[in-house]
Structure formats: structure tokens, C-alpha cells
CSV table of C-alpha atoms in Angstrom, one decimal:
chain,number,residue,atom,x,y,z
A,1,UNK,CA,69.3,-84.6,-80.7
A,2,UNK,CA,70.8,-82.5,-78.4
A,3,UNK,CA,73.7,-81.6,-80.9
A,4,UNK,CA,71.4,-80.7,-83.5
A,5,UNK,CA,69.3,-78.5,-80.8
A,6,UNK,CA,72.9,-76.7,-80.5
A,7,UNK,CA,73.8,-76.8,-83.7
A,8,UNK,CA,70.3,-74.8,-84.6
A,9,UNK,CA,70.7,-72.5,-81.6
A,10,UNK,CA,74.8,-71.7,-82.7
A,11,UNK,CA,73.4,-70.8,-86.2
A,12,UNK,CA,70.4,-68.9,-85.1
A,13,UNK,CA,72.9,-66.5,-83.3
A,14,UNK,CA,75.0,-66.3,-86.1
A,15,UNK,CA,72.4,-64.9,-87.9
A,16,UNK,CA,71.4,-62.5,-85.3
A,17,UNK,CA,74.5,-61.2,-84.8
A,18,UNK,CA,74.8,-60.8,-88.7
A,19,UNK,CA,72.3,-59.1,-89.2
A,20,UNK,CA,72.7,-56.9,-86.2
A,21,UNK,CA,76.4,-55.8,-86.8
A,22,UNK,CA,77.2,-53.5,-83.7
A,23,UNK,CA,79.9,-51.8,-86.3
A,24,UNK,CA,76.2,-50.6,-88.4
A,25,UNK,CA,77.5,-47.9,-86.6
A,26,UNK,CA,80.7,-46.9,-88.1
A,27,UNK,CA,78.9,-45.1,-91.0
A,28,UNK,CA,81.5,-42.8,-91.7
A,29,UNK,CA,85.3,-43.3,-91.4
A,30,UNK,CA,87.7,-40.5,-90.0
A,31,UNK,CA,87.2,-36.9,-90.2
A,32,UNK,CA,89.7,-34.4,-92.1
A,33,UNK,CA,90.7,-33.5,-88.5
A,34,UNK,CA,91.6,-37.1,-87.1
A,35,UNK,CA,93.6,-38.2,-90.5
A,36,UNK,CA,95.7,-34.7,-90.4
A,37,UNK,CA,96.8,-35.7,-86.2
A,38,UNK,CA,98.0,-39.2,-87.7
A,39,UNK,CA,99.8,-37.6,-90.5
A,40,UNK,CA,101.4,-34.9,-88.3
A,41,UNK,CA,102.1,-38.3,-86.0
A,42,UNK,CA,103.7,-39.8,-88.6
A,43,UNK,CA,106.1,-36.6,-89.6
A,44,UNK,CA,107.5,-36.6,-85.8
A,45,UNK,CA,108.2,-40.6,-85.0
A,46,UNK,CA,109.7,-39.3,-81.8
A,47,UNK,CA,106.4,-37.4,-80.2
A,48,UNK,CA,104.0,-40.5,-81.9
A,49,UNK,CA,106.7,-43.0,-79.7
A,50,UNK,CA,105.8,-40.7,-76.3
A,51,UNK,CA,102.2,-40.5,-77.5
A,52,UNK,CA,102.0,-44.2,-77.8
A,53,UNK,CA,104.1,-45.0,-74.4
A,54,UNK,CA,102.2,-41.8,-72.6
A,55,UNK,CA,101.0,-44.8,-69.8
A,56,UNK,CA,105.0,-46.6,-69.4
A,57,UNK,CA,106.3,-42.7,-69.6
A,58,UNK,CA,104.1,-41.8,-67.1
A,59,UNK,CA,104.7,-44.6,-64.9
A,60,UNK,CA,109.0,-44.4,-65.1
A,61,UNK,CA,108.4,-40.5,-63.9
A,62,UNK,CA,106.1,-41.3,-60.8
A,63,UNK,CA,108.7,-44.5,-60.2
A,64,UNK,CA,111.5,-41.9,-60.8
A,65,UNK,CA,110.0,-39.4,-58.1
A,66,UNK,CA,108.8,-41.8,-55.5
A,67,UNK,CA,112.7,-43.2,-55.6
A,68,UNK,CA,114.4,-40.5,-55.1
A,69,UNK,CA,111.7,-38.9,-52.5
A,70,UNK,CA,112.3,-42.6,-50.4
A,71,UNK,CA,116.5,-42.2,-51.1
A,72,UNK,CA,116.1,-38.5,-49.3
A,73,UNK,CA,114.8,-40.2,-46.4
A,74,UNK,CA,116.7,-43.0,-46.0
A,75,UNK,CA,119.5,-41.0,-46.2
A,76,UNK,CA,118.1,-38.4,-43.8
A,77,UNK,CA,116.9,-41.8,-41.3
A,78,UNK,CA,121.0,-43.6,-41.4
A,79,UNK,CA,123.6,-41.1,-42.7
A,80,UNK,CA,122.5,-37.9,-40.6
A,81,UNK,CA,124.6,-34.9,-41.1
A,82,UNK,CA,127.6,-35.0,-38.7
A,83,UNK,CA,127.0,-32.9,-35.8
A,84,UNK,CA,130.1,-29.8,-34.8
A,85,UNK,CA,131.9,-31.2,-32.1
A,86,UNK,CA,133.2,-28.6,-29.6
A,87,UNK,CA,136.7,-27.0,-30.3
A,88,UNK,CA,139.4,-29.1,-29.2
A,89,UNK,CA,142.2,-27.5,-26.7
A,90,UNK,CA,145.9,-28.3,-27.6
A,91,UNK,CA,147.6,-28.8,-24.4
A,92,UNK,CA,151.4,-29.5,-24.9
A,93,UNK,CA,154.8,-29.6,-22.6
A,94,UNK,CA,156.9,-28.5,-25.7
A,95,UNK,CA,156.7,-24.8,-25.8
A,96,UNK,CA,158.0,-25.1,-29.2
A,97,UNK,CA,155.6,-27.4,-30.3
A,98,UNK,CA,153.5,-24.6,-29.2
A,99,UNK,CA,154.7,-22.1,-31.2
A,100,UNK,CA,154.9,-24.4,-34.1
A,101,UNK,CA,151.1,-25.0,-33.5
A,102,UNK,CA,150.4,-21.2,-33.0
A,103,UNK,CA,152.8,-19.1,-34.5
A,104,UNK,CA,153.1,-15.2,-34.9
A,105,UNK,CA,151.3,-13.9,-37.4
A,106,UNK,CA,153.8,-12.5,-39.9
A,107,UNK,CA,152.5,-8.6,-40.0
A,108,UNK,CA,154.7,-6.3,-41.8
A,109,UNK,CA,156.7,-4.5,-38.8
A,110,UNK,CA,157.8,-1.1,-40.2
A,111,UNK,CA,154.3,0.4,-41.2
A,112,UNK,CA,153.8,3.8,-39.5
A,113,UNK,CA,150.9,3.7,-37.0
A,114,UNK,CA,148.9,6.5,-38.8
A,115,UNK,CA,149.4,8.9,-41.5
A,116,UNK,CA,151.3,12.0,-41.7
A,117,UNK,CA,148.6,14.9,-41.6
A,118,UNK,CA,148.4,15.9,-45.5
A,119,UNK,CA,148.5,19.9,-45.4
A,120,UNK,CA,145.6,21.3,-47.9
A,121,UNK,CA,146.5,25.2,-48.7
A,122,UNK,CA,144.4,27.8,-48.1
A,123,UNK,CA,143.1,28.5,-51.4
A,124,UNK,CA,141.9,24.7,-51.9
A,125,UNK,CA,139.8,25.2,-48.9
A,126,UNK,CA,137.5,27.2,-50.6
B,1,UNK,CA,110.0,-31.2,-99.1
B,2,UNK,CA,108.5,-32.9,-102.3
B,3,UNK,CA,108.8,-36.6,-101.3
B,4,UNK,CA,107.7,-35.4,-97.2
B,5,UNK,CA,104.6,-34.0,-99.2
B,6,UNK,CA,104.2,-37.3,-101.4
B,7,UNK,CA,105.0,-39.3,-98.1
B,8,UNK,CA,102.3,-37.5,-96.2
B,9,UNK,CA,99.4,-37.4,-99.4
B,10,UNK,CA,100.2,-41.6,-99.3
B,11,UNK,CA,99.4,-42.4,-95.7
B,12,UNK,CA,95.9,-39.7,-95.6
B,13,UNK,CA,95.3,-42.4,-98.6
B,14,UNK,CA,96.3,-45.6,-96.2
B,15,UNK,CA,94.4,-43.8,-93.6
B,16,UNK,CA,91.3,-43.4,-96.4
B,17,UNK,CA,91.4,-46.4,-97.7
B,18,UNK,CA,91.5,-48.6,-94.0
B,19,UNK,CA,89.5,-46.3,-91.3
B,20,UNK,CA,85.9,-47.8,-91.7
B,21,UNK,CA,87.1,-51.3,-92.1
B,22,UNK,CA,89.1,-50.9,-88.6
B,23,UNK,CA,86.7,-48.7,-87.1
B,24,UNK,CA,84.2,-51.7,-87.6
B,25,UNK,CA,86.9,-54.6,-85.8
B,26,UNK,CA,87.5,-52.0,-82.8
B,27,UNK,CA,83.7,-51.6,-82.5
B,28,UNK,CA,82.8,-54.5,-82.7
B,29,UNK,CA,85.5,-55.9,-80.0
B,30,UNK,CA,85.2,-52.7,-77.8
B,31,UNK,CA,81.2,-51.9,-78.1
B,32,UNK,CA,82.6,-48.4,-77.9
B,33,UNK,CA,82.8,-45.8,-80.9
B,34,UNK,CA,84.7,-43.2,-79.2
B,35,UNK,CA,87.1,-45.8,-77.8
B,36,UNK,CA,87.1,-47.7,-81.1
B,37,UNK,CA,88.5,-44.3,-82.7
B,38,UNK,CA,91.3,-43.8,-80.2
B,39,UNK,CA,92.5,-47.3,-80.7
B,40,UNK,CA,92.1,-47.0,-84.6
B,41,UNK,CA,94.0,-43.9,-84.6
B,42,UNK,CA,96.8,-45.9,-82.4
B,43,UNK,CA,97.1,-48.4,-85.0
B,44,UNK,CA,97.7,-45.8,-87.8
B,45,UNK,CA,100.4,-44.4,-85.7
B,46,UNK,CA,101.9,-47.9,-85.2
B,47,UNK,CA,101.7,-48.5,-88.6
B,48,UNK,CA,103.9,-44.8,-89.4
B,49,UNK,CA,106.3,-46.4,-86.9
B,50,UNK,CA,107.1,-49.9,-87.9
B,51,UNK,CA,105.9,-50.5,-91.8
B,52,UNK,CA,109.3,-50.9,-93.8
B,53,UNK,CA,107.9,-50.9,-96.8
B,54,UNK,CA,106.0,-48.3,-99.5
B,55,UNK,CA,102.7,-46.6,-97.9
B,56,UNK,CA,100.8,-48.5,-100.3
B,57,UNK,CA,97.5,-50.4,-99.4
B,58,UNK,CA,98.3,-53.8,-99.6
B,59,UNK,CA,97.1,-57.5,-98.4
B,60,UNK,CA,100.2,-57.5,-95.9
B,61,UNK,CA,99.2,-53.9,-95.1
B,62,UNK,CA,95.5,-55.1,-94.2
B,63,UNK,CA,96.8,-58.3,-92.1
B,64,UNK,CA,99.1,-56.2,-90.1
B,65,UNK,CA,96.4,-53.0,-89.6
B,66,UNK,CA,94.0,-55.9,-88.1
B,67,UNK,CA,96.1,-57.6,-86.3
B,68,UNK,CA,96.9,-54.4,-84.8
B,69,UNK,CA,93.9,-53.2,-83.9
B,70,UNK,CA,92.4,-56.7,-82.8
B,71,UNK,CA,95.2,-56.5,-80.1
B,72,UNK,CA,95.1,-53.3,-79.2
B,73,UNK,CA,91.2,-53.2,-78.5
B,74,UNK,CA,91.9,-56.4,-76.6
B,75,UNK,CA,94.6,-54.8,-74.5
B,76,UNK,CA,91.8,-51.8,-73.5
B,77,UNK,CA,89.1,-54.3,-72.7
B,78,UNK,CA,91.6,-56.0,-70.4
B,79,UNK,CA,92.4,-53.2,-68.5
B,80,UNK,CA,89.1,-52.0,-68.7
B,81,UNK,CA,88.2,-55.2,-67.1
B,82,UNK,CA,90.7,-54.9,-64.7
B,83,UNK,CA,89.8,-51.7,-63.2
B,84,UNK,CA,86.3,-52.9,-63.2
B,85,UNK,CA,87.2,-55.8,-61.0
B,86,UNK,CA,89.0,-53.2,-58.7
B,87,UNK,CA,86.1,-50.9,-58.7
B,88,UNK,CA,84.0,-54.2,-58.0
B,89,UNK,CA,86.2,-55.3,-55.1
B,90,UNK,CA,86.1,-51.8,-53.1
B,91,UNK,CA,82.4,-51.7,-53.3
B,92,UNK,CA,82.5,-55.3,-52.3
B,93,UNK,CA,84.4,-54.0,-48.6
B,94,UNK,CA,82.1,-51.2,-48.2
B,95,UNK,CA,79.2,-53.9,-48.8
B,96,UNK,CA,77.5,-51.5,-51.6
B,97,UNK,CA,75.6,-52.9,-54.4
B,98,UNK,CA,77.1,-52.2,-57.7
B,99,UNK,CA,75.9,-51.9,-61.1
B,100,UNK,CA,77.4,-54.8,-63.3
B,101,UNK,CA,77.0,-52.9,-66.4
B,102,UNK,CA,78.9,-49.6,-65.0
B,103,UNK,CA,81.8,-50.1,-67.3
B,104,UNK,CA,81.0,-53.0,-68.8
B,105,UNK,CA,78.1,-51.5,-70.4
B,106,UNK,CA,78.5,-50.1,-74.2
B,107,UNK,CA,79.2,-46.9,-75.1
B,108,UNK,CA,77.3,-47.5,-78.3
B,109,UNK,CA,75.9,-44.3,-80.5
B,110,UNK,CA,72.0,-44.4,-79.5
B,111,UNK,CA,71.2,-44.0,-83.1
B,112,UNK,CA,72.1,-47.6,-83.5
B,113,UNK,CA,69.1,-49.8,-84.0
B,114,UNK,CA,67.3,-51.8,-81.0
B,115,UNK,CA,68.3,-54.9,-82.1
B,116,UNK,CA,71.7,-54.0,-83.5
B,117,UNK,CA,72.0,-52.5,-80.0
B,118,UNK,CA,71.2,-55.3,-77.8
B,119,UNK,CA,73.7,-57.4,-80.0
B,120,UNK,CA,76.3,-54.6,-78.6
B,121,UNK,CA,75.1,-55.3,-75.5
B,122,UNK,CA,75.5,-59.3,-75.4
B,123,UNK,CA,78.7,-58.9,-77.1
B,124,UNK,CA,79.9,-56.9,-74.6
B,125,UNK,CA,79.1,-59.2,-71.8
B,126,UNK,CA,81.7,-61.4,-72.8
B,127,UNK,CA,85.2,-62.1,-71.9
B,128,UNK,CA,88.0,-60.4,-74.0
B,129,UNK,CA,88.6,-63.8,-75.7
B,130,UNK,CA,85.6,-64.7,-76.2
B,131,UNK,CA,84.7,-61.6,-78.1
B,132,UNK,CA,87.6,-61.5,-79.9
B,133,UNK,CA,86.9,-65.2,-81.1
B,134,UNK,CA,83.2,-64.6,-82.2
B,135,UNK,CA,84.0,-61.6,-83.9
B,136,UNK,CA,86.4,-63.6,-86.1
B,137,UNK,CA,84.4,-66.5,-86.2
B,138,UNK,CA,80.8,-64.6,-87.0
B,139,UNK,CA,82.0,-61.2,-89.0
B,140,UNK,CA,85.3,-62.3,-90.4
B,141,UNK,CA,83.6,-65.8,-91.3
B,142,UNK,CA,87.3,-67.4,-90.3
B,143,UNK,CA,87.7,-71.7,-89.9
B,144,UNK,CA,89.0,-72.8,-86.9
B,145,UNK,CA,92.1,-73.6,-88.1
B,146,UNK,CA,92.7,-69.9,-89.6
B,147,UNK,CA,91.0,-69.1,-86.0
B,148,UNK,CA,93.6,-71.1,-83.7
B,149,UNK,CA,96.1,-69.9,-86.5
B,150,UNK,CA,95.7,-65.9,-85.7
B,151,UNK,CA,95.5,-66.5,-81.6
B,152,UNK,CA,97.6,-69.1,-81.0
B,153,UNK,CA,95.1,-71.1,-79.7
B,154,UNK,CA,94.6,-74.7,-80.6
B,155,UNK,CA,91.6,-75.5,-82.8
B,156,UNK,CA,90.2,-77.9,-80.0
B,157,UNK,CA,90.3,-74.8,-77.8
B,158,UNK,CA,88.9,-72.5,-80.3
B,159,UNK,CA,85.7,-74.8,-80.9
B,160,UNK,CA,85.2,-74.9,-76.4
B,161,UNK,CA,85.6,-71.6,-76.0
B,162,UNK,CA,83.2,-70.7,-79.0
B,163,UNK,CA,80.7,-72.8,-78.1
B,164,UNK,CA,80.2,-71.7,-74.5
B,165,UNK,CA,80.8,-68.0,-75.7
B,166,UNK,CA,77.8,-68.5,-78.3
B,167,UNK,CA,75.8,-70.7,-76.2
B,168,UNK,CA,76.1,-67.2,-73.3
B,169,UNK,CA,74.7,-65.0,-76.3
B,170,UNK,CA,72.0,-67.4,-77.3
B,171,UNK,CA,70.9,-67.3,-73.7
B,172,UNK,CA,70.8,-63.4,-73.3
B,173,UNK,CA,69.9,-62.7,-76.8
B,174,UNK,CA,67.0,-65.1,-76.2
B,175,UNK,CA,66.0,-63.9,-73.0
B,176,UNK,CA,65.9,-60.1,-75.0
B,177,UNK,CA,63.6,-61.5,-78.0
């Protein structure tokens, strides 16, 4: 009895739905506009693959950013930039050693300390 | 630049020949005509992508169009879904009232009759599953062997889930009448 009250009720909405097909709707399929964008999609398989995957693309970029923004820091937090130490002095018995550490520069020794005065003549004065 | 142009004049056919038929399974899954067209146009592009053979309309052609907008629309309704229960949750913490039917509701063309509307409308209450399994049971007229066939489903599980999904229309389509 109950099965059969079911069964009637199962059918009932069946028919309801039938004959009130949501998709009544859809009384005109895709405009001039909407078929050219899939044919121009279908021309360029690389832009409809983006197009498709805009949600995973958009995703691997914010995960790409975020990463290297957190990298940054963590190296900022545990590998600081070494700090200059102060400049060490070289203390040594071996006067040598000394030299050997600092030597002479190695100037050329037989420039003239200035120029000769170049003499202009008169008439280039003028 | 001949065969591009033959290429191109034989999928604005494909596209022709398929767009009402899969704007009616997105529709009808999604309650949504806007949404329905995005998801259509999807499928097209899937199509261009992975059909290896001619771009001729065909049975195979039909099969895998369907298939591929059944599961796309069912993707969107689970997010949807899923954002709604987030939406739901945050309201929930700030102890406001919310409005069940703020994205489940349909986004149906008002020039739809009344009662083709509140159809929409119980459809749309329904779990993703559930819609997807009336629509193939009530608009594709599928068994449910060919049913459990295209979900994966076993026919046992088909009949349960069916049953409760049309006993939940009967109820709000009755309550409507």
C-alpha cells in the first residue's frame, strides 16, 4: 500500500518535472559572438589550455609568490648578512715579514717633480 | 589557410548542431542560464582540445559533449556549494541569520513559466548527485543500469539515492501546488 502510494507520488513528479523542463528556457542556442570566441579558442590550443586552467594558473602564481616572499624572510630571520668586523692589526717580530706584508709601493723613481715651463712666443699670445 | 578555414567552418557546425542540446543538460543541472553558457562554452573548448578524430557530429561526439558538460556543471555546483557552506559557517560565528537560498537559489530567466520555475527551484535544492541522477533518470529517460553505468554508481545505489532525491521534490513541489 505504501509502495504503491510511492510509486504514484515518484510518477506524479516525473510528470511535473516533464512537463515543466527548467531548460524551456534555452530557446535559442549560442549567439554568432559566443560560437566565433570558441572557434578563435580552438585556432590557439595554447591560450584555450590557460583559459581552461585560469583557476590552477592562478593558484601556482599566488603559491609561487607567497614562497618566495616566506624564502626572503627566512633567509633574512637565520642567514643575516655578515656584519664588517674591525680592521685587524698585523703585529710581527720579523721586520722582514713586515716588509713582506707591507711593501714599497713600486713608483717610477726618475719622473721630474714638475714640468719644464713651456715658453709661448710673443706673437701666440695675442 | 584553406583546410584552417574548412577546420574552423566544421566546428561553428559542431558548435550549431550541439549548443541547445547542452545548454538544456547544463541548465537543467546548474538552474543557471548564464552559468549553463560558460560551462557549455568550456566543453566546446575541451572538445577543440582532446577530439582526435574528424569535427564531424557524431554518436561518440554526443556521448563525449555530455559527459563533458554533466561533469563540468557538477564540478561548479560543488564549488558553488562549497563556498556556500563557507559563507554559511562565517555567518554562523557572527550568529547572523542567513538566507538559505542566497546562492543556492536559481539564476533562472524570469521569463520562464511559474511552474517551470518552481521546478528550477526544487531542482536546485538538491545535492549535486542527486540532481545529476534525476536529470538522467527524468529528462534523459535512462534505466538504472545505463544510470549506475554513466556514474559509477551501483544500480542498488542509484535506485536509494533516487528515491529520497524524488521523494524531497515531491514534498516541496507539493507543498508549492
Amino acid at each position: 500500500m505504501n509502495s504503491e502510494k510511492d510509486e504514484n507520488e515518484f510518477r506524479a513528479t516525473e510528470e511535473f518535472l516533464k512537463a515543466n523542463d527548467p531548460a524551456a528556457v534555452v530557446s535559442r542556442g549560442f549567439s554568432a559572438e559566443q560560437t566565433r570566441r570558441v572557434v578563435r579558442f580552438m585556432r590557439h590550443p595554447f591560450w584555450a589550455t590557460v583559459y581552461l586552467h585560469h583557476r590552477t594558473a592562478a593558484f601556482c602564481v599566488t603559491a609561487a609568490v607567497v614562497a618566495a616572499i616566506v624564502a626572503v624572510l627566512l633567509k633574512t630571520v637565520f642567514f643575516p648578512a655578515p656584519e664588517f668586523l674591525p680592521p685587524v692589526d698585523i703585529v710581527t717580530e720579523d721586520p722582514d715579514a713586515t716588509a713582506q706584508l707591507d711593501p714599497e709601493p713600486d713608483f717610477p723613481r726618475d719622473v721630474p717633480e714638475s714640468q719644464p715651463d713651456i715658453e709661448i712666443p710673443e706673437e701666440d699670445v695675442e | 589557410m584553406t583546410a584552417g578555414r574548412d577546420r574552423d567552418a566544421a566546428f561553428g557546425r559542431i558548435v550549431a548542431a550541439y549548443d541547445k542540446l547542452l545548454l538544456a543538460d547544463a541548465v537543467r543541472i546548474l538552474c543557471d542560464t548564464e552559468c549553463a553558457e560558460d560551462i557549455v562554452q568550456d566543453a566546446f573548448i575541451k572538445l577543440s582540445l582532446k577530439w582526435k578524430g574528424e569535427f564531424e557530429p557524431s554518436a561518440a561526439m554526443t556521448l563525449f559533449l555530455r559527459a563533458v558538460t554533466r561533469n563540468l556543471a557538477l564540478d561548479e555546483l560543488r564549488r558553488r556549494e562549497r563556498i556556500e557552506a563557507l559563507h554559511r559557517r562565517q555567518a554562523n560565528e557572527r550568529n547572523e541569520e542567513t538566507s538559505t537560498t542566497a546562492f543556492s537559489g536559481t539564476g533562472m530567466n524570469s521569463a520562464l513559466p511559474e511552474r517551470a520555475q518552481r521546478a528550477a527551484e526544487a531542482l536546485a535544492s538538491l545535492s549535486p548527485r542527486e540532481r545529476e541522477l534525476v536529470t538522467l533518470k527524468v529528462y534523459d529517460e535512462k534505466s538504472y543500469k545505463e544510470i549506475a553505468e554513466a556514474t559509477g554508481l551501483t544500480v542498488g545505489n542509484v535506485g536509494f539515492v533516487l528515491h529520497n532525491a524524488m521523494k524531497k521534490l515531491a514534498r516541496i513541489i507539493g507543498e508549492e501546488r
